[in-house]
Short mmCIF file of C-alpha atoms in Angstrom, two decimals:
data_model
loop_
_atom_site.label_atom_id
_atom_site.label_comp_id
_atom_site.label_asym_id
_atom_site.label_seq_id
_atom_site.Cartn_x
_atom_site.Cartn_y
_atom_site.Cartn_z
CA GLN A 119 135.18 172.48 111.50
CA LYS A 120 135.34 174.72 114.57
CA GLU A 121 134.05 178.00 114.49
CA VAL A 122 136.80 179.65 116.05
CA GLU A 123 140.32 178.09 116.12
CA GLN A 124 143.52 178.26 117.93
CA ASN A 125 146.69 176.31 118.49
CA SER A 126 146.46 174.94 122.11
CA GLY A 127 150.28 175.23 122.51
CA PRO A 128 152.11 175.27 125.02
CA LEU A 129 153.87 178.47 123.27
CA SER A 130 157.05 178.56 125.12
CA VAL A 131 158.35 182.30 124.83
CA PRO A 132 161.65 183.66 126.71
CA GLU A 133 161.24 186.49 129.30
CA GLY A 134 161.15 190.00 127.12
CA ALA A 135 160.36 188.50 123.69
CA ILE A 136 157.40 188.69 121.71
CA ALA A 137 154.52 186.11 121.82
CA SER A 138 152.26 185.81 118.78
CA LEU A 139 148.89 184.20 119.29
CA ASN A 140 146.76 183.59 116.09
CA CYS A 141 143.10 182.52 115.70
CA THR A 142 141.18 181.61 112.70
CA TYR A 143 137.29 182.10 112.29
CA SER A 144 134.73 180.22 109.78
CA ASP A 145 132.15 182.84 109.64
CA ARG A 146 132.55 185.83 107.40
CA GLY A 147 130.00 187.81 109.04
CA SER A 148 132.04 188.09 112.43
CA GLN A 149 131.71 191.56 113.57
CA SER A 150 133.52 191.61 116.75
CA PHE A 151 136.65 189.98 118.18
CA PHE A 152 138.13 189.36 121.63
CA TRP A 153 141.14 188.34 123.37
CA TYR A 154 140.98 187.22 126.67
CA ARG A 155 143.43 185.77 129.38
CA GLN A 156 142.69 182.96 131.83
CA TYR A 157 144.94 181.82 134.44
CA SER A 158 144.62 178.17 135.52
CA GLY A 159 141.55 177.84 137.74
CA LYS A 160 140.45 181.55 137.34
CA SER A 161 137.73 183.30 134.98
CA PRO A 162 138.75 184.86 131.97
CA GLU A 163 139.64 188.45 132.02
CA LEU A 164 139.18 190.63 128.97
CA ILE A 165 142.39 192.27 127.11
CA MET A 166 141.06 193.99 124.44
CA PHE A 167 138.41 193.63 121.73
CA ILE A 168 138.62 194.72 117.81
CA TYR A 169 136.41 195.64 115.31
CA SER A 170 137.80 197.18 112.26
CA ASN A 171 140.60 195.75 109.90
CA GLY A 172 144.21 196.60 111.19
CA ASP A 173 145.95 196.61 114.51
CA LYS A 174 144.87 198.12 117.57
CA GLU A 175 147.05 198.40 120.52
CA ASP A 176 146.74 198.81 124.29
CA GLY A 177 150.07 198.61 126.39
CA ARG A 178 152.21 195.66 125.74
CA PHE A 179 149.30 194.31 123.44
CA THR A 180 148.52 194.53 120.17
CA ALA A 181 145.39 192.72 118.18
CA GLN A 182 145.30 192.31 114.46
CA LEU A 183 142.40 191.75 112.26
CA ASN A 184 142.50 190.58 108.95
CA LYS A 185 138.81 189.91 107.94
CA ALA A 186 139.51 188.98 104.07
CA SER A 187 141.80 186.16 105.80
CA GLN A 188 139.23 185.60 108.48
CA TYR A 189 141.86 185.69 111.64
CA VAL A 190 142.78 187.63 114.28
CA SER A 191 146.01 187.42 116.42
CA LEU A 192 147.36 188.75 119.31
CA LEU A 193 151.11 190.03 119.99
CA ILE A 194 152.45 190.51 123.43
CA ARG A 195 155.77 192.59 123.50
CA ASP A 196 158.39 192.41 126.42
CA SER A 197 157.07 188.96 127.62
CA GLN A 198 156.92 188.56 131.36
CA PRO A 199 156.47 185.36 133.75
CA SER A 200 153.30 186.81 134.67
CA ASP A 201 151.94 186.67 131.18
CA SER A 202 151.96 182.99 131.38
CA ALA A 203 148.46 181.64 131.23
CA THR A 204 145.91 180.54 128.28
CA TYR A 205 144.58 183.12 126.06
CA LEU A 206 141.17 182.64 124.71
CA CYS A 207 139.88 184.10 121.04
CA ALA A 208 136.12 184.96 121.06
CA VAL A 209 134.15 185.92 117.88
CA ASN A 210 130.82 187.38 117.62
CA VAL A 211 129.13 186.77 114.72
CA GLY A 212 126.15 189.19 115.37
CA GLY A 213 122.46 188.85 114.15
CA ALA A 214 119.83 187.04 116.00
CA GLY A 215 122.27 184.93 117.75
CA ASN A 216 124.39 187.98 118.88
CA LYS A 217 126.32 186.31 121.18
CA LEU A 218 130.40 184.95 121.50
CA THR A 219 131.68 181.83 120.40
CA PHE A 220 135.37 181.03 121.99
CA GLY A 221 138.24 178.97 120.55
CA GLY A 222 139.84 176.43 122.63
CA GLY A 223 142.69 178.77 123.79
CA THR A 224 146.51 178.76 123.48
CA ARG A 225 148.43 178.16 126.27
CA VAL A 226 151.44 180.40 126.71
CA LEU A 227 154.71 180.01 129.12
CA VAL A 228 157.03 182.43 129.54
CA LYS A 229 160.39 181.14 130.67
CA PRO A 230 162.80 183.75 132.83
CA ASP B 263 132.86 194.48 145.22
CA ALA B 264 133.18 192.20 142.47
CA ASP B 265 130.41 192.88 139.58
CA VAL B 266 129.56 189.37 138.92
CA THR B 267 129.40 187.01 141.76
CA GLN B 268 128.75 183.32 141.65
CA THR B 269 127.72 180.82 144.88
CA PRO B 270 128.84 178.42 145.87
CA ARG B 271 132.51 178.88 144.90
CA ASN B 272 132.81 175.01 145.31
CA ARG B 273 130.62 172.41 145.52
CA ILE B 274 130.86 168.51 146.12
CA THR B 275 127.97 166.45 145.28
CA LYS B 276 126.33 162.82 144.45
CA THR B 277 125.27 161.36 141.70
CA GLY B 278 121.47 161.88 141.11
CA LYS B 279 121.43 164.95 143.41
CA ARG B 280 119.59 168.31 142.38
CA ILE B 281 121.55 171.20 142.72
CA MET B 282 121.54 175.13 142.01
CA LEU B 283 124.38 177.41 141.05
CA GLU B 284 123.35 180.85 141.39
CA CYS B 285 124.69 184.23 139.56
CA SER B 286 124.06 187.84 140.40
CA GLN B 287 125.38 190.80 138.86
CA THR B 288 125.35 194.40 139.70
CA LYS B 289 126.43 195.72 135.99
CA GLY B 290 123.08 196.21 134.96
CA HIS B 291 123.44 194.19 131.79
CA ASP B 292 120.37 192.37 130.37
CA ARG B 293 122.36 189.63 129.13
CA MET B 294 123.74 186.67 130.99
CA TYR B 295 125.29 183.54 130.19
CA TRP B 296 126.38 180.32 131.70
CA TYR B 297 129.44 178.16 130.63
CA ARG B 298 131.21 174.96 131.87
CA GLN B 299 134.95 174.69 130.89
CA ASP B 300 136.62 171.29 131.40
CA PRO B 301 140.30 170.78 132.37
CA GLY B 302 142.29 172.16 129.33
CA LEU B 303 139.41 172.80 127.16
CA GLY B 304 137.38 176.05 125.98
CA LEU B 305 134.27 177.56 127.15
CA GLN B 306 130.94 175.70 126.29
CA LEU B 307 127.93 177.66 126.66
CA ILE B 308 125.01 175.98 128.58
CA TYR B 309 122.16 178.63 128.04
CA TYR B 310 121.76 182.33 127.74
CA SER B 311 119.22 184.66 128.73
CA PHE B 312 118.93 188.18 126.59
CA ASP B 313 116.56 189.56 129.14
CA VAL B 314 114.13 188.15 131.90
CA LYS B 315 111.51 186.59 129.76
CA ASP B 316 114.19 185.56 126.91
CA ILE B 317 115.91 182.12 128.11
CA ASN B 318 117.73 180.18 125.00
CA LYS B 319 119.95 176.90 125.06
CA GLY B 320 123.48 176.77 124.43
CA GLU B 321 125.69 174.09 122.85
CA ILE B 322 124.99 171.74 125.90
CA SER B 323 121.80 172.31 127.57
CA ASP B 324 120.78 168.99 128.18
CA GLY B 325 120.70 167.59 131.74
CA TYR B 326 120.75 171.32 132.74
CA SER B 327 117.89 174.06 133.56
CA VAL B 328 118.19 177.52 134.26
CA SER B 329 116.35 180.63 135.71
CA ARG B 330 116.04 184.15 135.38
CA GLN B 331 114.61 185.92 138.63
CA ALA B 332 115.19 189.34 137.94
CA GLN B 333 117.71 191.34 135.91
CA ALA B 334 120.44 190.88 138.30
CA LYS B 335 119.89 187.07 139.04
CA PHE B 336 120.40 184.08 136.56
CA SER B 337 120.61 180.43 138.50
CA LEU B 338 121.68 176.94 136.80
CA SER B 339 120.44 173.43 137.94
CA LEU B 340 121.31 170.06 137.34
CA GLU B 341 118.43 168.32 137.86
CA SER B 342 120.23 164.96 138.47
CA ALA B 343 123.62 165.09 138.67
CA ILE B 344 126.17 162.89 136.98
CA PRO B 345 130.16 162.68 137.11
CA ASN B 346 130.51 163.84 133.64
CA GLN B 347 129.21 167.29 134.85
CA THR B 348 132.19 167.48 136.96
CA ALA B 349 133.65 170.94 135.77
CA LEU B 350 134.23 174.58 136.46
CA TYR B 351 131.18 176.67 135.51
CA PHE B 352 131.15 180.58 135.04
CA CYS B 353 128.11 182.87 134.51
CA ALA B 354 128.85 186.09 132.49
CA THR B 355 127.21 189.12 131.66
CA SER B 356 127.38 191.11 128.29
CA ASP B 357 127.47 194.47 127.22
CA PRO B 358 125.86 194.93 123.90
CA GLY B 359 127.07 198.97 123.62
CA GLN B 360 130.85 197.16 123.23
CA GLY B 361 130.20 194.38 120.77
CA GLU B 362 128.49 191.94 123.77
CA THR B 363 132.02 192.09 125.47
CA GLN B 364 131.04 189.29 128.16
CA TYR B 365 132.23 190.07 131.75
CA PHE B 366 132.75 186.93 133.98
CA GLY B 367 132.21 186.00 137.57
CA PRO B 368 134.79 183.85 139.52
CA GLY B 369 133.27 180.41 138.79
CA THR B 370 131.96 177.65 140.80
CA ARG B 371 134.09 174.66 140.89
CA LEU B 372 131.70 171.28 140.84
CA LEU B 373 132.27 167.80 141.91
CA VAL B 374 130.02 165.11 140.98
CA LEU B 375 130.86 161.72 143.01
#
């Protein structure tokens, strides 16, 4: 079982709709959770991070964390064609190996 | 100026050649990382360094070596390049004050013939 799992997609979303992306993780000790956006051939860019259960909003993006169920999700409201990219979920387990583990990414296509 | 830079941005080499990819950062972070990414796949950790004297293997270190010359510089070497090392390579730094948020360089596209 992979430590961080994402549906590879593509997730096709009409312009203006809400895109919903999910990520599950295996280690209950995970402490911090990140969403990155990556355009084809470019480097990942941080969208947001979340530490606590619940929702965190930043502009059109909302991250939702549920530690009991071991998932983190990302909502993109009012999706735009420029949101078409691959979205990477990353988890920091913490402890001595304090580094991020990345999921395989979900490709999102926003259609005009 | 970019906070994390990588050189070269593109490289074509032949099987068996030794090559070095370089990474420099001005973010002042102690922690640095090297990843590879194959088309359509996620990031795989090659090596990471938590400070100048600390080097650790990642998931896929075989065939690679690293050197941490200074806090700001972390180099990745392919001792004898092979075609399946053709990939996109990213350097990153992290900020422990932000839960290890990672900041990526622009990447090096490597083709091994």
